[in-house]
Coordinates of C-alpha atoms in Angstrom, one line a residue:
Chain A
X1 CA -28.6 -11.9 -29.5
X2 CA -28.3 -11.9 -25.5
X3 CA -27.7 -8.4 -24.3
X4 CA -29.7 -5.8 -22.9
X5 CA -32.5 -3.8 -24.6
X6 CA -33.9 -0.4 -23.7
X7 CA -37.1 1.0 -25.2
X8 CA -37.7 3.6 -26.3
X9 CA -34.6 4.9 -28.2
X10 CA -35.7 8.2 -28.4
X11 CA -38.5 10.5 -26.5
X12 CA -39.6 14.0 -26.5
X13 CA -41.8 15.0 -24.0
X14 CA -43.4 18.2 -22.0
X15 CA -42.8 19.5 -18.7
X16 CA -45.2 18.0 -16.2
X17 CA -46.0 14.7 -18.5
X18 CA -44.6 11.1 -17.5
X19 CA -43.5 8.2 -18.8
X20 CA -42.0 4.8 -17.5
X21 CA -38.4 3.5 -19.6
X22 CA -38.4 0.1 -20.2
X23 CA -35.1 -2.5 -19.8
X24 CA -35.1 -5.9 -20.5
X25 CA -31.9 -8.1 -20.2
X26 CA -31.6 -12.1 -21.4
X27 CA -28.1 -12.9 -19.8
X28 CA -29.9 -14.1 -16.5
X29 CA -27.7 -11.7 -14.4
X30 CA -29.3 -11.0 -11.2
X31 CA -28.6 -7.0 -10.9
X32 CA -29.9 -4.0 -12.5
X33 CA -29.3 -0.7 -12.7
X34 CA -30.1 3.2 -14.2
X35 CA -27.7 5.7 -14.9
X36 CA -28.1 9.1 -16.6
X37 CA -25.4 10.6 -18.6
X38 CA -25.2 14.3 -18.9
X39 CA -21.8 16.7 -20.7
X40 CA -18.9 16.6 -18.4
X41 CA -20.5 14.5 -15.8
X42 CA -20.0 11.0 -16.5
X43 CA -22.5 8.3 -15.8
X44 CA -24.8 8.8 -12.5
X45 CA -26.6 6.3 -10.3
X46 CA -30.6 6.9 -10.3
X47 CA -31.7 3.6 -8.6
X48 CA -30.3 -0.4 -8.6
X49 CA -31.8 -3.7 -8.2
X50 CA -29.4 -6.1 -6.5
X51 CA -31.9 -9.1 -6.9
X52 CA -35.4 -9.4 -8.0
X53 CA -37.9 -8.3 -5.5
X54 CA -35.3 -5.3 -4.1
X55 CA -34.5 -1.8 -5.4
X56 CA -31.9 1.0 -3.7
X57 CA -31.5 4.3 -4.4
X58 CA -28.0 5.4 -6.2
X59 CA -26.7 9.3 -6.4
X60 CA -29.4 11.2 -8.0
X61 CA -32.5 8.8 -7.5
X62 CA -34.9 12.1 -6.8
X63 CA -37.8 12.7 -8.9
X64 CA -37.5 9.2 -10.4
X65 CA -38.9 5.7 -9.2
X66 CA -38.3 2.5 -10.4
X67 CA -40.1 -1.2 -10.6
X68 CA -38.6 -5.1 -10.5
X69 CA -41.2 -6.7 -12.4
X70 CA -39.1 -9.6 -12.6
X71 CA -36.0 -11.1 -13.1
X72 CA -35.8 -9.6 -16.9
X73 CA -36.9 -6.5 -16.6
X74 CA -36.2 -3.2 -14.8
X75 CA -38.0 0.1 -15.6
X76 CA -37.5 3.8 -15.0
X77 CA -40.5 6.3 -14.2
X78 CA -40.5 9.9 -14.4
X79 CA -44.0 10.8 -12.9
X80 CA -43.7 14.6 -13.6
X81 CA -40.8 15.2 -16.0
X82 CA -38.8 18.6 -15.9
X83 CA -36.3 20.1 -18.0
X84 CA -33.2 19.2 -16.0
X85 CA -34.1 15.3 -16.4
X86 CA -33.0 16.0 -20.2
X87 CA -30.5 13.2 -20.3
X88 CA -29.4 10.0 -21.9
X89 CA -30.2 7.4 -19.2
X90 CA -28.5 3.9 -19.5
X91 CA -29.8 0.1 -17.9
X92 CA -26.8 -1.7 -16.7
X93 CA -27.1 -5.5 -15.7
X94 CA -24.4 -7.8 -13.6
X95 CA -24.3 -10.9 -12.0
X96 CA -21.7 -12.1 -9.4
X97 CA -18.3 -10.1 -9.4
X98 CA -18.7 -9.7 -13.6
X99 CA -18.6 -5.6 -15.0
X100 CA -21.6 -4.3 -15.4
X101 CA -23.4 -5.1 -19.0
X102 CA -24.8 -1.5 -20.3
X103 CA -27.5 -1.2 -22.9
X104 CA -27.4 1.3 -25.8
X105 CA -29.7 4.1 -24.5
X106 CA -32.5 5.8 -24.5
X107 CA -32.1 9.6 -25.1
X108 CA -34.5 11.9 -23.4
X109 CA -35.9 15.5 -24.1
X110 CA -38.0 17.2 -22.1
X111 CA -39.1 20.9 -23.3
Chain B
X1 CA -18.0 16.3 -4.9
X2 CA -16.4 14.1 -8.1
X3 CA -15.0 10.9 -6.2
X4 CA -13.7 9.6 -9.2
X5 CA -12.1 12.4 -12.0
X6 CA -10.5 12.4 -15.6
X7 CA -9.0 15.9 -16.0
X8 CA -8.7 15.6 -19.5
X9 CA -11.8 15.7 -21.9
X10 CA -9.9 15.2 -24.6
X11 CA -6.9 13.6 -26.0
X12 CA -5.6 13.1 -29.7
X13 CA -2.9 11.0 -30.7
X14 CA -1.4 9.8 -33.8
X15 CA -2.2 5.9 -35.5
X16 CA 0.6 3.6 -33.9
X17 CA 1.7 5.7 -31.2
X18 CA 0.5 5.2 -27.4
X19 CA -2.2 7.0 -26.3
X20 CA -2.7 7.2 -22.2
X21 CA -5.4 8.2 -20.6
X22 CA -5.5 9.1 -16.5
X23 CA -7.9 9.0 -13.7
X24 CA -7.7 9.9 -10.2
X25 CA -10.0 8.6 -7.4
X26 CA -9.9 10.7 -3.4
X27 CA -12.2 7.5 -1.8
X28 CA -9.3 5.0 -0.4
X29 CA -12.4 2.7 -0.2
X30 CA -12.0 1.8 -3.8
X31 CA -10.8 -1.7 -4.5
X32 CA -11.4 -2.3 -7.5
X33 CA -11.2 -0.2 -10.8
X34 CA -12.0 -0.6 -14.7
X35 CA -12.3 1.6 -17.7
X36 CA -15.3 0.9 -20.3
X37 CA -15.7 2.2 -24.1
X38 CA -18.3 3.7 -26.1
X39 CA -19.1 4.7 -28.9
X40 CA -21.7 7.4 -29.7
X41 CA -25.4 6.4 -30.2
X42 CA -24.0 3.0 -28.3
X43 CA -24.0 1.7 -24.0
X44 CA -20.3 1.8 -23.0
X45 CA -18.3 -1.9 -23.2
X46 CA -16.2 -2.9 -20.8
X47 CA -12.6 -2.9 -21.6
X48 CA -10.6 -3.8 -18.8
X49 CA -10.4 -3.5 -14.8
X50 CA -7.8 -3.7 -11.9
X51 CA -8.1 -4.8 -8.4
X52 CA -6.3 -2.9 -6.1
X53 CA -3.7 -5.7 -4.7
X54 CA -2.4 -5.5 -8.3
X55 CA -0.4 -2.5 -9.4
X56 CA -0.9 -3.8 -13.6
X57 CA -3.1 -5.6 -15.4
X58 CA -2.6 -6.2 -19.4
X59 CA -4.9 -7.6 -22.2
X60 CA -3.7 -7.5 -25.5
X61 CA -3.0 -4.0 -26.6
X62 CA -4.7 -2.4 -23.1
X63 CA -2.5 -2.3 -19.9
X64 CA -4.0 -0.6 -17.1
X65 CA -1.7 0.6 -13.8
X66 CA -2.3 1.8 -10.5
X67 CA -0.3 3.8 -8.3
X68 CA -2.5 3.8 -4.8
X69 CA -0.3 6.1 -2.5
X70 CA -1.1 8.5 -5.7
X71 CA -4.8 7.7 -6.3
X72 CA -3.9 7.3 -9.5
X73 CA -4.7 5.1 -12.0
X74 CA -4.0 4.9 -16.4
X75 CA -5.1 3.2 -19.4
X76 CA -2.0 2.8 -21.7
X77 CA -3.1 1.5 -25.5
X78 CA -0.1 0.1 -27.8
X79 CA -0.2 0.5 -30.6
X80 CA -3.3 3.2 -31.3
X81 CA -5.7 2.0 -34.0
X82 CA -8.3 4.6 -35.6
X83 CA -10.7 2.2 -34.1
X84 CA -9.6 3.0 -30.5
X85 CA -11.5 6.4 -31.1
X86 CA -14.1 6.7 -28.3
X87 CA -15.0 8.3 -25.2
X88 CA -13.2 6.2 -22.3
X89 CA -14.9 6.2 -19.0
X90 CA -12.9 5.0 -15.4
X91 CA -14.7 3.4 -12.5
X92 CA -14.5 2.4 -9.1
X93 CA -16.1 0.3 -6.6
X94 CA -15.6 -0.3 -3.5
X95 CA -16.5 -3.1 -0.6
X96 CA -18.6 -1.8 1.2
X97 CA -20.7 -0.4 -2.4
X98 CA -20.1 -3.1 -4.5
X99 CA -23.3 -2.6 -6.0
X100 CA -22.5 0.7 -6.8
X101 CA -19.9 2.0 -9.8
X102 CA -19.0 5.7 -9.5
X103 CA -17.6 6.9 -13.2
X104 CA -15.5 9.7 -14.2
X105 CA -16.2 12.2 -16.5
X106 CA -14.8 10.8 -19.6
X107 CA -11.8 11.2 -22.3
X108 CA -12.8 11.2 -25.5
X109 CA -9.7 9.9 -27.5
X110 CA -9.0 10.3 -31.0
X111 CA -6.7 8.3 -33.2
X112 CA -5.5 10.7 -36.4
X113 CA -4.1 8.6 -39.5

């Protein structure tokens, strides 16, 4: 099925350790983006891709830093994770004036 | 500062009835506007949107309306079906940052039978 795909679906990790989130999309759109979702704060910007080969910072885009590998894919790296980047963080894709296509998740928990 | 807000977390309304949910925005840069969906464990869907030359826009059961000397916008559902039970998120966009959606805080909506 075309869509977007996030991996992992779930993490737990420790202050100070890192990891890279992983978003794949198979519509062919040409923009990506992150968002984090936190209680009573809706959906955030971290970073965007408006085309492959270019990334841009969104709201919150500290502490994180993200890779274009290629037209499919768009990933998220937390090189020192801390407690406050407990989240559930989102890949969104578009192309021309469509609404952003949002993938199911990956939930985050950092102790 | 929250550009885009939904004062109410949370709204519960009976199967049939209408259930409406509100946003207000303070950027007059907005032009364009849309609510998504989702359900829990699940990415939100997109339901329907609203440029801002338009004052309604209806799809089946979902009629959005904007009032722009308010900053005010609403999602109306008719009739409510248990499956309409979800968080609903609005967003805007505007020109100069199309790229760039800014979401309220959500209403989470709940049909009772």
């Amino acid at each position: 099925n075309a869509g977007v795909t996030q991996t992992p679906k779930f993490q737990v990790l420790k202050t100070g350790q890192s990891m890279t989130l992983q978003c794949a999309q198979d519509m062919n759109h040409n923009s990506m983006y992150w968002y984090r979702q936190d209680p009573g704060m809706g959906l955030r910007l971290i970073y965007y891709s408006a085309s492959e080969g270019t990334t841009d910072k969104g709201e919150v885009p500290n502490g994180y830093n993200v890779s274009r590998l290629n037209k499919r894919e768009f990933s998220l790296r937390l090189e020192s994770a801390a407690p406050s980047q407990t989240s559930v963080y989102f890949c969104a894709t578009r192309t021309g004036t469509s609404p952003q296509h949002f993938g199911d998740g990956t939930r985050l928990s950092i102790l | 500062d929250q550009q885009v807000k939904q004062n109410s977390p949370s709204l519960s309304v009976q199967e049939g009835r209408i259930s409406i949910l509100n946003c207000d925005y303070t950027n007059s840069m907005f032009d364009y506007f849309l609510w998504y969906k989702k359900y829990p464990a699940e990415g939100p869907t997109f339901l329907i949107s609203i440029s801002s030359i338009k004052d309604k826009n209806e799809d089946g059961r979902f009629t959005v309306f904007l009032n722009k000397s308010a900053k005010h916008l609403s999602l109306h559902i008719v009739p409510s079906q248990p499956g309409d039970s979800a968080v609903y998120f609005c967003a805007a966009r505007g020109i100069q940052g199309a790229q760039k959606l800014v979401f309220g805080q959500g209403t989470r909506l709940t049909i009772n039978p």
